[in-house]
Coordinates of C-alpha atoms and ligand atoms in Angstrom, one line a residue:
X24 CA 46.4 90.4 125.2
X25 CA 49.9 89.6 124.1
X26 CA 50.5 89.1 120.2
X27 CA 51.8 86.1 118.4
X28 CA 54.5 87.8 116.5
X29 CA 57.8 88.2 118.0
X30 CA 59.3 91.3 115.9
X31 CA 57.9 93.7 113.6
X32 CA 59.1 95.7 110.9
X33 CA 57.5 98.8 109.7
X34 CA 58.7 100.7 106.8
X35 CA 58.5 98.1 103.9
X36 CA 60.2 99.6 101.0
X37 CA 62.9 97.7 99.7
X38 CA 65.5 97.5 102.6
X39 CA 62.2 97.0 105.3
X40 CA 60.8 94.5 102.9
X41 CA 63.7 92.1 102.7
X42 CA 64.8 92.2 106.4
X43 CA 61.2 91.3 107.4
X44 CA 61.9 88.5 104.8
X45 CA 64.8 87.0 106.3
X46 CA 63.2 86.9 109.5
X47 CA 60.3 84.9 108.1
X48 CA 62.5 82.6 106.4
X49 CA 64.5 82.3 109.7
X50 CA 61.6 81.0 111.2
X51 CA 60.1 84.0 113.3
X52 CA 56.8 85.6 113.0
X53 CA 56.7 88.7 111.6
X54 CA 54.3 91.2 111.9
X55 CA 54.5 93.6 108.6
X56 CA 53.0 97.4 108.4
X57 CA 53.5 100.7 106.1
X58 CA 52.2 103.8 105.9
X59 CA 50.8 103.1 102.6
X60 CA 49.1 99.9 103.2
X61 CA 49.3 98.4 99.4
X62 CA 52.8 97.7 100.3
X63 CA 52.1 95.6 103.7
X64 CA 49.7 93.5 101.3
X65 CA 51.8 93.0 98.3
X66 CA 54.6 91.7 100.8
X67 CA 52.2 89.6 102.0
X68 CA 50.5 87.9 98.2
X69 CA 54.3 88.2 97.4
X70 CA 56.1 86.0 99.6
X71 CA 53.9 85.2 102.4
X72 CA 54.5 81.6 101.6
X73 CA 58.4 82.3 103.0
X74 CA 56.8 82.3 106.6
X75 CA 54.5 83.4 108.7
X76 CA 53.4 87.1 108.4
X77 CA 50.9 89.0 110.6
X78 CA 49.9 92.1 108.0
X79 CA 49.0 95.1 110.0
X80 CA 47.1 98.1 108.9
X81 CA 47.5 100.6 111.4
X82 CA 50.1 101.3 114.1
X83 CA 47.3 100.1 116.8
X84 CA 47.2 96.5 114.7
X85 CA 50.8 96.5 114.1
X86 CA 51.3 97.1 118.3
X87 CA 49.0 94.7 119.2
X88 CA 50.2 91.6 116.8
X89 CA 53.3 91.8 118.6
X90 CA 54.4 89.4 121.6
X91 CA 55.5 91.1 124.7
X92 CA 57.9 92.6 125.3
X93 CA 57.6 93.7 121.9
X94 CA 60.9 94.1 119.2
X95 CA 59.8 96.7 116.5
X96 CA 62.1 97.7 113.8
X97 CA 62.0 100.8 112.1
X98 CA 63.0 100.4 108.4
X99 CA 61.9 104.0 106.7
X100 CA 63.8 106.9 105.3
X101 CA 66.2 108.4 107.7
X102 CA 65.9 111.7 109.3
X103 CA 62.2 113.4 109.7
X104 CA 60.2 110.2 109.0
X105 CA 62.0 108.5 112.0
X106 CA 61.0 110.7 114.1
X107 CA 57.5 110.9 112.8
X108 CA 56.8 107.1 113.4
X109 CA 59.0 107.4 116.6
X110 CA 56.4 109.7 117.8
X111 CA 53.8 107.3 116.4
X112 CA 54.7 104.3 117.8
X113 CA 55.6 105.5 121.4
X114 CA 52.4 106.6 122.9
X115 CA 50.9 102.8 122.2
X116 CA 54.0 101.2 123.7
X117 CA 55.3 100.0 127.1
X118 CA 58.3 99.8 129.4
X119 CA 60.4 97.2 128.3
X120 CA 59.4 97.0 125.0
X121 CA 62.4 97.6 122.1
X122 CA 62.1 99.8 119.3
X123 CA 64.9 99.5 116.4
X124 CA 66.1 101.6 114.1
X125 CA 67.5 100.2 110.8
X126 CA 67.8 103.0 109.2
X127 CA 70.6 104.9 108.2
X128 CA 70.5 107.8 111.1
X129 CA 73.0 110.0 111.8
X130 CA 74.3 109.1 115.9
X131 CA 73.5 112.0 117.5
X132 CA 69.8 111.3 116.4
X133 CA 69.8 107.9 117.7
X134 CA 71.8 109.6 120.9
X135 CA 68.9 111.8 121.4
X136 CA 66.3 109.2 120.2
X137 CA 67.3 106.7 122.9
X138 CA 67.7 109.5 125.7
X139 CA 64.1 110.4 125.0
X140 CA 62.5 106.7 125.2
X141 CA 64.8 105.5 127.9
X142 CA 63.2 108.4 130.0
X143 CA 59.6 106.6 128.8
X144 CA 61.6 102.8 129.9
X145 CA 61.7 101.9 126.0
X146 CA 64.6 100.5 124.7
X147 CA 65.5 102.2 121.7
X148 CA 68.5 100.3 119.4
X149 CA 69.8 102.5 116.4
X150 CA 71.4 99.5 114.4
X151 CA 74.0 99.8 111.8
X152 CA 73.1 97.6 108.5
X153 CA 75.2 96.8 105.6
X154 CA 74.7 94.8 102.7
X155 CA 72.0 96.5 100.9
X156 CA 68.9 95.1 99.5
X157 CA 70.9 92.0 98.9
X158 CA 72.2 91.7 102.3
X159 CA 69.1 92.1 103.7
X160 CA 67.5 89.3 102.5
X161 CA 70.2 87.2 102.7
X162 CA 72.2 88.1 105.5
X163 CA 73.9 91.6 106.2
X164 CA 76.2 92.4 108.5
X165 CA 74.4 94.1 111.6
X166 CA 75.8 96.8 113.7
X167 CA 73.2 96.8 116.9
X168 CA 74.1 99.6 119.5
X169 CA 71.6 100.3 122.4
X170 CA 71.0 98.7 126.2
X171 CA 72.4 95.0 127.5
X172 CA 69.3 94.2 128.0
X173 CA 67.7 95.0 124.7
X174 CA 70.7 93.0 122.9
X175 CA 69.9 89.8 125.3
X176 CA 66.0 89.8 123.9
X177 CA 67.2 90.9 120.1
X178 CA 70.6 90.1 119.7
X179 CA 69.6 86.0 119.0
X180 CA 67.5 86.9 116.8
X181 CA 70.1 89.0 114.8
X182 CA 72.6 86.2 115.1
X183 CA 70.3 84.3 113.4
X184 CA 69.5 86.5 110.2
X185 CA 73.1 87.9 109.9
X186 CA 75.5 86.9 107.1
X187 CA 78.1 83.9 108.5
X188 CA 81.9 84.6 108.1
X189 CA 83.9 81.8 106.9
X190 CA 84.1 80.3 110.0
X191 CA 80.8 80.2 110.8
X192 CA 80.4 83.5 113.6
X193 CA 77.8 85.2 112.5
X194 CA 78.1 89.1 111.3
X195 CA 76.6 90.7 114.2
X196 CA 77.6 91.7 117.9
X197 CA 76.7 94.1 120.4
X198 CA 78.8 97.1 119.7
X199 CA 78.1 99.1 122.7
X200 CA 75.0 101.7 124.0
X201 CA 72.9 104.1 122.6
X202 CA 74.1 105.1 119.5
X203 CA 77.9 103.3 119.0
X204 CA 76.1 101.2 116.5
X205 CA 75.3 103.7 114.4
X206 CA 78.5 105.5 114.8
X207 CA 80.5 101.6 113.8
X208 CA 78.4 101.7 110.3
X209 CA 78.9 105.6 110.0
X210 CA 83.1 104.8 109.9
X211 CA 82.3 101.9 107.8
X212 CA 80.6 103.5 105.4
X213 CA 83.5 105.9 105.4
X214 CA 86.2 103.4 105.1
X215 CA 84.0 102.0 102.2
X216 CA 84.4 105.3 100.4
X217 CA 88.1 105.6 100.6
X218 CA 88.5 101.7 99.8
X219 CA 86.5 102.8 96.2
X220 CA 88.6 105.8 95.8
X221 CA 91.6 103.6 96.0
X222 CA 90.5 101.1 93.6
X223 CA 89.4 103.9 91.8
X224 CA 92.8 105.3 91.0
X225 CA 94.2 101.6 90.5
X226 CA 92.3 101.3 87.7
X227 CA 93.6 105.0 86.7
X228 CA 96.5 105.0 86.8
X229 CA 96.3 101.3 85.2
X230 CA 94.4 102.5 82.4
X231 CA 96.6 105.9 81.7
X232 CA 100.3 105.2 83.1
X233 CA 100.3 101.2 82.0
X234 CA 98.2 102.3 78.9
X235 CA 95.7 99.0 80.1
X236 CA 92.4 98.0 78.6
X237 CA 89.6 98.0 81.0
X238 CA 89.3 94.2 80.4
X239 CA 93.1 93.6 80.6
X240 CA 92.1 95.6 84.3
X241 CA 89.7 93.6 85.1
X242 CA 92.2 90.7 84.4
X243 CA 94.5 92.4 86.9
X244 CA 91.6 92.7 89.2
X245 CA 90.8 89.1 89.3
X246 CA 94.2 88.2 89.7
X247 CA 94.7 90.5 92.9
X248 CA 91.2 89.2 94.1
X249 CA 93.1 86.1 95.0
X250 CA 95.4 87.5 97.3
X251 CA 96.0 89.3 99.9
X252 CA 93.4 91.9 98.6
X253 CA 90.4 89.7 98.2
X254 CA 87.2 91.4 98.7
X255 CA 84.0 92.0 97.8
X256 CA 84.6 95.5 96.5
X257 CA 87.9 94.0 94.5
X258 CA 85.3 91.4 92.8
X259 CA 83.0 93.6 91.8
X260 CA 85.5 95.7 90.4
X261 CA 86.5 93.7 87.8
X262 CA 82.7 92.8 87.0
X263 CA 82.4 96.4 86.1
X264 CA 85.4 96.6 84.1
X265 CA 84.5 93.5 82.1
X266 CA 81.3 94.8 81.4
X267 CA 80.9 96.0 77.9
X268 CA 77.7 98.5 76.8
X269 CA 75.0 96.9 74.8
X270 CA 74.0 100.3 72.6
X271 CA 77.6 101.5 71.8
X272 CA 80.0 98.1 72.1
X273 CA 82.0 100.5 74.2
X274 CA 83.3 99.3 78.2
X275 CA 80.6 100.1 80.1
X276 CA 82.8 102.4 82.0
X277 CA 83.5 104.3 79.2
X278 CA 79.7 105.8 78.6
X279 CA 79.1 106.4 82.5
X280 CA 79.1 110.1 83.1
X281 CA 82.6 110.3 85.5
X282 CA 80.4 112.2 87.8
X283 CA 80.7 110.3 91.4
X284 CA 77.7 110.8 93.9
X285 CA 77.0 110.5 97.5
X286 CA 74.2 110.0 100.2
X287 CA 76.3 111.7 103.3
X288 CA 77.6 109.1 105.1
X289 CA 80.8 109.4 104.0
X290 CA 80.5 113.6 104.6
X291 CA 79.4 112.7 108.4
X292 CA 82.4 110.3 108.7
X293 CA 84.6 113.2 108.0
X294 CA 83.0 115.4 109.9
X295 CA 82.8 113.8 112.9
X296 CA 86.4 112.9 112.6
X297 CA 86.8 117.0 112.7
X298 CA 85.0 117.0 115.4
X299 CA 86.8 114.3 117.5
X300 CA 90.3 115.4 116.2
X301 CA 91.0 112.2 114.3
X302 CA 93.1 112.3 111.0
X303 CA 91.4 110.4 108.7
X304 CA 92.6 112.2 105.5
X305 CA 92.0 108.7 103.1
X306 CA 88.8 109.2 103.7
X307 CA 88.1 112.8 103.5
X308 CA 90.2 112.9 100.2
X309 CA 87.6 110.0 98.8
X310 CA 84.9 112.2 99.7
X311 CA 86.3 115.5 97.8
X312 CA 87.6 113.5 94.7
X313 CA 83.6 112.6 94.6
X314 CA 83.0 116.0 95.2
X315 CA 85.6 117.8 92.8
X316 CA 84.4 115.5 90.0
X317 CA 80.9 116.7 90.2
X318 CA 81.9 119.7 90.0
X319 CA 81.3 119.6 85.4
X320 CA 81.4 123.6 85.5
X321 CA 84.9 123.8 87.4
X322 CA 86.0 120.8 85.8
X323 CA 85.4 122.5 82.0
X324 CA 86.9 125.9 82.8
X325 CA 90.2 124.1 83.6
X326 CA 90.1 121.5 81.3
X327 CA 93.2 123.3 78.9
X328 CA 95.6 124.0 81.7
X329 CA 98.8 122.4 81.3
X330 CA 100.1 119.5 82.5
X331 CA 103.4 116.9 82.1
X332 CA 104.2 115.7 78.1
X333 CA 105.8 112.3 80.0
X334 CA 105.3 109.3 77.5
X335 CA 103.2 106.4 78.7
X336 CA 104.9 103.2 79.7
X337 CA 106.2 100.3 77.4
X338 CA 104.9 96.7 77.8
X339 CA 107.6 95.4 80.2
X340 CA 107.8 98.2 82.7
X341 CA 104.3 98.5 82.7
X342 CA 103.6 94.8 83.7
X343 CA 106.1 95.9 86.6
X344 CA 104.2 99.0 87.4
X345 CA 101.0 97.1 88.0
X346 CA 102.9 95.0 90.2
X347 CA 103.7 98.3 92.4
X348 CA 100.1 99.5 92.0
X349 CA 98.7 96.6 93.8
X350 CA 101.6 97.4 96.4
X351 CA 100.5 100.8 96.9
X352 CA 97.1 99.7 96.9
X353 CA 97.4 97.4 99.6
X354 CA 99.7 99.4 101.3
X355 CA 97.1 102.8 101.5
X356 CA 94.2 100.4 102.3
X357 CA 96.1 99.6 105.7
X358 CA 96.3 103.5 106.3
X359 CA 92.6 103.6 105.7
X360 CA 91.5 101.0 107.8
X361 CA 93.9 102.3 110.4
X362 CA 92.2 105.5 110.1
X363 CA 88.9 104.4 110.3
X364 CA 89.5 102.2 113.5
X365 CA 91.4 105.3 115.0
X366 CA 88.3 107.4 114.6
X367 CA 86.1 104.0 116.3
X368 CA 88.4 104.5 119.6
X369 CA 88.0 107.7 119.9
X370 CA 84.1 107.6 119.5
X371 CA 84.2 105.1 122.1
X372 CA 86.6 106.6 124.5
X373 CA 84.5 110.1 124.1
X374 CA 81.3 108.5 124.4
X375 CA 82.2 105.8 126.6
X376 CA 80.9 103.2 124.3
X377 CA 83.4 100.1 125.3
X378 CA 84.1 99.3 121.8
X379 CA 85.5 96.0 121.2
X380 CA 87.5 96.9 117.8
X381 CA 88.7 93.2 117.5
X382 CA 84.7 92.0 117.3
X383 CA 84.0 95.1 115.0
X384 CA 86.3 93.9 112.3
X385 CA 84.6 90.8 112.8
X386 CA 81.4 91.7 112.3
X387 CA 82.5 93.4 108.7
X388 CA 83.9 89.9 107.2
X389 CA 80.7 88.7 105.2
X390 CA 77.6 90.7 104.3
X391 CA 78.9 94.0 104.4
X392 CA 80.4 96.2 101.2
X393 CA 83.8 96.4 102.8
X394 CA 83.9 92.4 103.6
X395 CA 87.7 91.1 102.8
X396 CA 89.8 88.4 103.7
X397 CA 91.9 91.2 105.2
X398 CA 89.8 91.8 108.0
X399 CA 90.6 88.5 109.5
X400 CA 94.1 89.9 109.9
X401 CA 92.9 92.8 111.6
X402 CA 90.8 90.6 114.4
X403 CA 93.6 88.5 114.8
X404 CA 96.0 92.3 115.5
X405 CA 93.7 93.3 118.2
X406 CA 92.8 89.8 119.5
X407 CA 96.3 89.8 120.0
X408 CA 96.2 93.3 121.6
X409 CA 93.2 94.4 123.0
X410 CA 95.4 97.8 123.6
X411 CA 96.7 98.1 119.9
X412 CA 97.4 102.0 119.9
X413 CA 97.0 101.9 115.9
X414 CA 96.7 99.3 113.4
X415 CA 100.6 100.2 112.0
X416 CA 101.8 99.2 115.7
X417 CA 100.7 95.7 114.8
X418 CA 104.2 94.4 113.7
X419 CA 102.5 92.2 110.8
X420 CA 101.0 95.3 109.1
X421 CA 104.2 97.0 109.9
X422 CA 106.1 94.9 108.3
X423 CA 104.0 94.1 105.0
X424 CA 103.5 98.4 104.6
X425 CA 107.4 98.6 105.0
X426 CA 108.0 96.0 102.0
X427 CA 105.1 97.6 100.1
X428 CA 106.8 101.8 100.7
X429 CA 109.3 101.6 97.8
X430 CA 106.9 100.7 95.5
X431 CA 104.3 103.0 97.1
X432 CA 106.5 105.8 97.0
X433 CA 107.3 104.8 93.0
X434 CA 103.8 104.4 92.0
X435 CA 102.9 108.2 93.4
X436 CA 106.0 109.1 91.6
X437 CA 105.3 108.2 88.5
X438 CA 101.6 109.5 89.2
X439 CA 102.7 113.2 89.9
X440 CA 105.3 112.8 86.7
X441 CA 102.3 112.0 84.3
X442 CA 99.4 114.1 85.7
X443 CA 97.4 111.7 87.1
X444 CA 95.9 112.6 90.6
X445 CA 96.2 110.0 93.6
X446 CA 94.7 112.0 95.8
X447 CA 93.7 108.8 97.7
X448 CA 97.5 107.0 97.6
X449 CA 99.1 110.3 98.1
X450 CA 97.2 111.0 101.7
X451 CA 98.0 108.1 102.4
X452 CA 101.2 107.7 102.3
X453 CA 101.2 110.9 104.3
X454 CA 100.1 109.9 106.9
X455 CA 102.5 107.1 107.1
X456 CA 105.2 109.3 106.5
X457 CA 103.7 112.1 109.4
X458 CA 103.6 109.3 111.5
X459 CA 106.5 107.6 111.5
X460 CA 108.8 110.8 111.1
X461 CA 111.4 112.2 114.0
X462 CA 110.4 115.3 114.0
X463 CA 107.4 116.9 111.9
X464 CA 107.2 120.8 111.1
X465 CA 104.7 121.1 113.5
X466 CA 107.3 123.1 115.6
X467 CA 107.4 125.8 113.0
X468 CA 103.5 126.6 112.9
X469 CA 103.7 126.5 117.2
X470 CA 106.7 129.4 116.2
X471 CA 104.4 131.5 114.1
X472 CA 101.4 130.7 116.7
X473 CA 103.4 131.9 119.0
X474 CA 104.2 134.5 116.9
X475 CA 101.3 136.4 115.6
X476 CA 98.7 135.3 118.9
X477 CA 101.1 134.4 121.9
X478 CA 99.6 131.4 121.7
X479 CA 103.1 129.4 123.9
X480 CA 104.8 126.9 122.6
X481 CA 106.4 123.6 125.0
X482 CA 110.1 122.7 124.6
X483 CA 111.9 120.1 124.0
X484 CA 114.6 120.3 126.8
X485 CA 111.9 121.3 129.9
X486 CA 108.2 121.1 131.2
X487 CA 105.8 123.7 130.7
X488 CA 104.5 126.3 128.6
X489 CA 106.7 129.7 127.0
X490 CA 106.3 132.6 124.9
X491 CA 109.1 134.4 123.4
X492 CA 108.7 138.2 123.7
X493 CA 108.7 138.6 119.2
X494 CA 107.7 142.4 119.7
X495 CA 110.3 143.2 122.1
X496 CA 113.9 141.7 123.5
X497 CA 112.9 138.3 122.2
X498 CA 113.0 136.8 125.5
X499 CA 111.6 133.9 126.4
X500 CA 109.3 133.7 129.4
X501 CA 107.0 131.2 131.2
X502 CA 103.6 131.2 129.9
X503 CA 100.1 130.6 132.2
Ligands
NBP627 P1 63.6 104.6 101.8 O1 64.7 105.2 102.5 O2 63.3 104.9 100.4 O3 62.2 104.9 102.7 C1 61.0 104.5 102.2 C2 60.1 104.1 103.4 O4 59.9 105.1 104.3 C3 58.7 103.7 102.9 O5 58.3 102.5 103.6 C4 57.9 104.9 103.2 O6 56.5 104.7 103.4 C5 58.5 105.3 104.6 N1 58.2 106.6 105.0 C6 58.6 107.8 104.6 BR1 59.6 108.1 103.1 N2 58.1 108.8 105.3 C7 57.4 108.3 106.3 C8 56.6 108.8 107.3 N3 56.5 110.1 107.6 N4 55.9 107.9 108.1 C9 56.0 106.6 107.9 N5 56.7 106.0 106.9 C10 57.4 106.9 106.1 O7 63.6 103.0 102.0 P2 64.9 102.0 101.9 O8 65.7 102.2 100.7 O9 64.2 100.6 102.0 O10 65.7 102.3 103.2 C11 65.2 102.2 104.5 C12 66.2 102.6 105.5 O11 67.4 101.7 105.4 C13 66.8 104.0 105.2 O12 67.1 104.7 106.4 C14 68.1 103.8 104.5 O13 69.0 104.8 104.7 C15 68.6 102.5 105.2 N6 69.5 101.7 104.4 C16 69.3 101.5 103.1 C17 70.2 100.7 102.4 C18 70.0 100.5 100.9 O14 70.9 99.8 100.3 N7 68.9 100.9 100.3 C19 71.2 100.1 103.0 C20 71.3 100.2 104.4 C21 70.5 101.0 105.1 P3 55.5 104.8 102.1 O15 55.6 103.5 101.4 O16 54.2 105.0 102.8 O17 56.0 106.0 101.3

């Protein structure tokens, strides 16, 4: 006999609990479960007058409360207990049913994950969620991957608990099979870390070139929250900054440990990209500046090295300087994001995912961490372009990074003159230059390849491959 509840969520910890939430407030029946049951009942004397709930005690219950074919999400820790409640679950289940997981998996698990139950006819869906505990509740932005099929019986019911953009589309969208879901939130969550670093060294080099307050910052903040940089990661910014420590008086930033930690999703971002070939040095430079500043031990031995004896700015020129900081900041953002959506074409060619880049930057405008005004600009570049090579191709974000470079190349200036690292800025801007140049160096290190491994070289003047004999006559002669 079928069950009444049309999806389930097991795994009720914080994340599990809310999304199981907003489904009941959404109107669905939910059927609840957790290993350790106490949690499945306090959800229940909780909030069980948000909806209906079926509590289930045992994976059997849990099954058998669900209507057919079922929709089970998977909300527990990533990694080893996936797998353990995978392997749970899927003896009591049948073809057709859909089994999701919300979890923060790496994509080759949820590759292998959905090979294995497709074999058994389950549809397995690793979905992408963002938002946190906030955004679960109250609408993230969902990143489903998986079968057709599975999104026509779940994807409704997505639309329906997702966070709206402005406009009213809802945050969600079938990014493509098996695991490209996963894989979209993976480069989100790395274009999230390089989109902190760079706010990060805003507020440096705001605070130690401009000689700011961290309220006068989070002045600044506000003001660039209502332009072109508005975002939820801008607004919160300048919440922190404002934010004064009740035991010392102090800014709150000031008493934090400057000790930056991470989970791995920005690591797997980067190396993935390694893996696929793509540059995304923004991000991988946000994920060593978090890296090099928990390093206290390294950090101490070098603390009395040398560096510049330049003077801090005066009022007027730094007024003007902060002006070119939220330039630069805009202007390296635009590499990030570029990045980022590089690295989501070339997981789709390689995987042959189908990735609609347009609906991707869609999907991020409300709920997620990186939502932004901005990313209405960059669904509007590739719904203009379906083909758009890169995002700097787009003559709009051409344009505005070309009257942003002087002050971008001024800011990092003034950065390398007074000690203060940019790692973040500097990469970028790197990669603008690398890509717009003539002619890069990269002919020199195909010389010394060439060189030291006769590894050939291709000229500019004919087809095909040469090496020059370095050993001998230094001839040149046709390689392979
Ligand atoms: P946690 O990641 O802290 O996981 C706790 C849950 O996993 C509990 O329900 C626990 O059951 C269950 N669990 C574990 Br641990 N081992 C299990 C096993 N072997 N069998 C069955 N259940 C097991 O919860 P969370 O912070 O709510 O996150 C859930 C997922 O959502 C994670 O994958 C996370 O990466 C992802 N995510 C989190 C956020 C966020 O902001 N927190 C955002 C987006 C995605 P128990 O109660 O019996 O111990």
């Amino acid at each position: 006999m079928s069950g009444t509840a049309q999806i389930g969520v097991t795994g009720l910890a914080v994340m599990g609990r809310n999304l199981a939430r907003n489904f009941a407030r959404n109107g669905f029946t939910v059927a609840v479960h957790n290993r350790t049951t106490a949690k499945t009942d306090a959800l229940v004397e909780d909030f069980g007058d948000e909806g209906t709930f079926v509590p289930a005690h045992t994976p059997e219950e849990f099954v058998a409360a669900l209507e057919r074919p079922r929709r089970l999400v998977i909300m527990v820790k990533a990694g080893e207990p996936t797998d353990a409640v995978i392997k749970e679950f899927a003896p009591l289940l049948e073809e057709g049913d859909v089994v999701i997981d919300g979890g923060n998996a790496h994509f080759e698990d949820t590759r292998r994950r959905e090979k294995e139950l497709r074999e058994q006819g389950i549809h397995f869906v690793g979905v992408g969620i963002s938002g946190g505990e906030e955004g679960a509740l109250n609408g993230p932005s969902i990143m489903p991957g998986g079968s057709e099929e599975s999104y026509a019986s779940l994807g409704p019911m997505l639309e329906k608990i997702a966070a709206k953009a402005k406009d009213g589309t809802p945050c969600t969208t079938h990014i493509g099979p098996d695991a490209a879901g996963h894989f979209v939130k993976m480069v989100h969550n790395g274009i999230e870390y390089a989109d902190m670093q760079l706010i990060a060294e805003a507020y440096h080099l705001l605070r130690a070139v401009a000689g700011y307050s961290p309220a006068q910052i989070a002045d600044t903040f506000r003001s660039w929250n209502t332009g072109r940089l508005d975002s939820y990661l801008i607004e919160i910014t300048a919440e922190v900054l404002a934010h004064t420590d009740a035991a010392t008086g102090s800014p709150f930033v000031d008493v934090v440990q400057d000790r930056a930690e991470q989970k791995g999703t920005g690591r797997w971002t980067v190396q993935i990209a390694l893996d696929l070939g793509v540059p995304v040095s923004g991000i991988a430079e946000a994920v060593f500046a978090r890296s090099l500043s928990g390093h206290a031990d390294l950090r101490e031995a070098a603390r009395g090295l040398p560096g510049p004896s330049a003077a801090p700015l005066g009022t007027e020129e730094a007024a003007a300087f902060a002006d070119r900081v939220e330039q630069a900041l805009y202007a390296s953002k635009i590499v990030s994001y570029t990045q980022g959506f590089h690295q989501i074409r070339a997981g789709s060619e390689t995987y042959d995912w189908d990735i609609d880049l347009g609906a991707v930057a869609s999907i991020w405008r409300a709920g997620c961490i990186i939502r932004a005004a901005f990313l209405d600009r960059i669904r509007a570049a590739y719904d203009s372009r379906p083909d758009l090579l890169s995002l700097l191709s787009d003559q709009q974000f051409a344009d505005e990074i070309g009257a942003a470079q002087d002050d971008w190349r001024t800011v990092i200036a003034e950065a390398v003159r007074q000690g203060v690292p940019t790692p973040g800025f500097a990469a970028a801007l790197s990669y603008y230059d690398g890509l717009r140049a003539d002619r890069l160096p990269a002919a020199l290190t195909q010389g010394q390849r060439d060189f030291f491994g006769a590894h050939t070289y291709r000229r500019t003047d004919r087809d095909g491959s040469f090496h020059t004999l370095w050993g001998g006559d230094r001839s040149e002669v046709p390689a392979g």
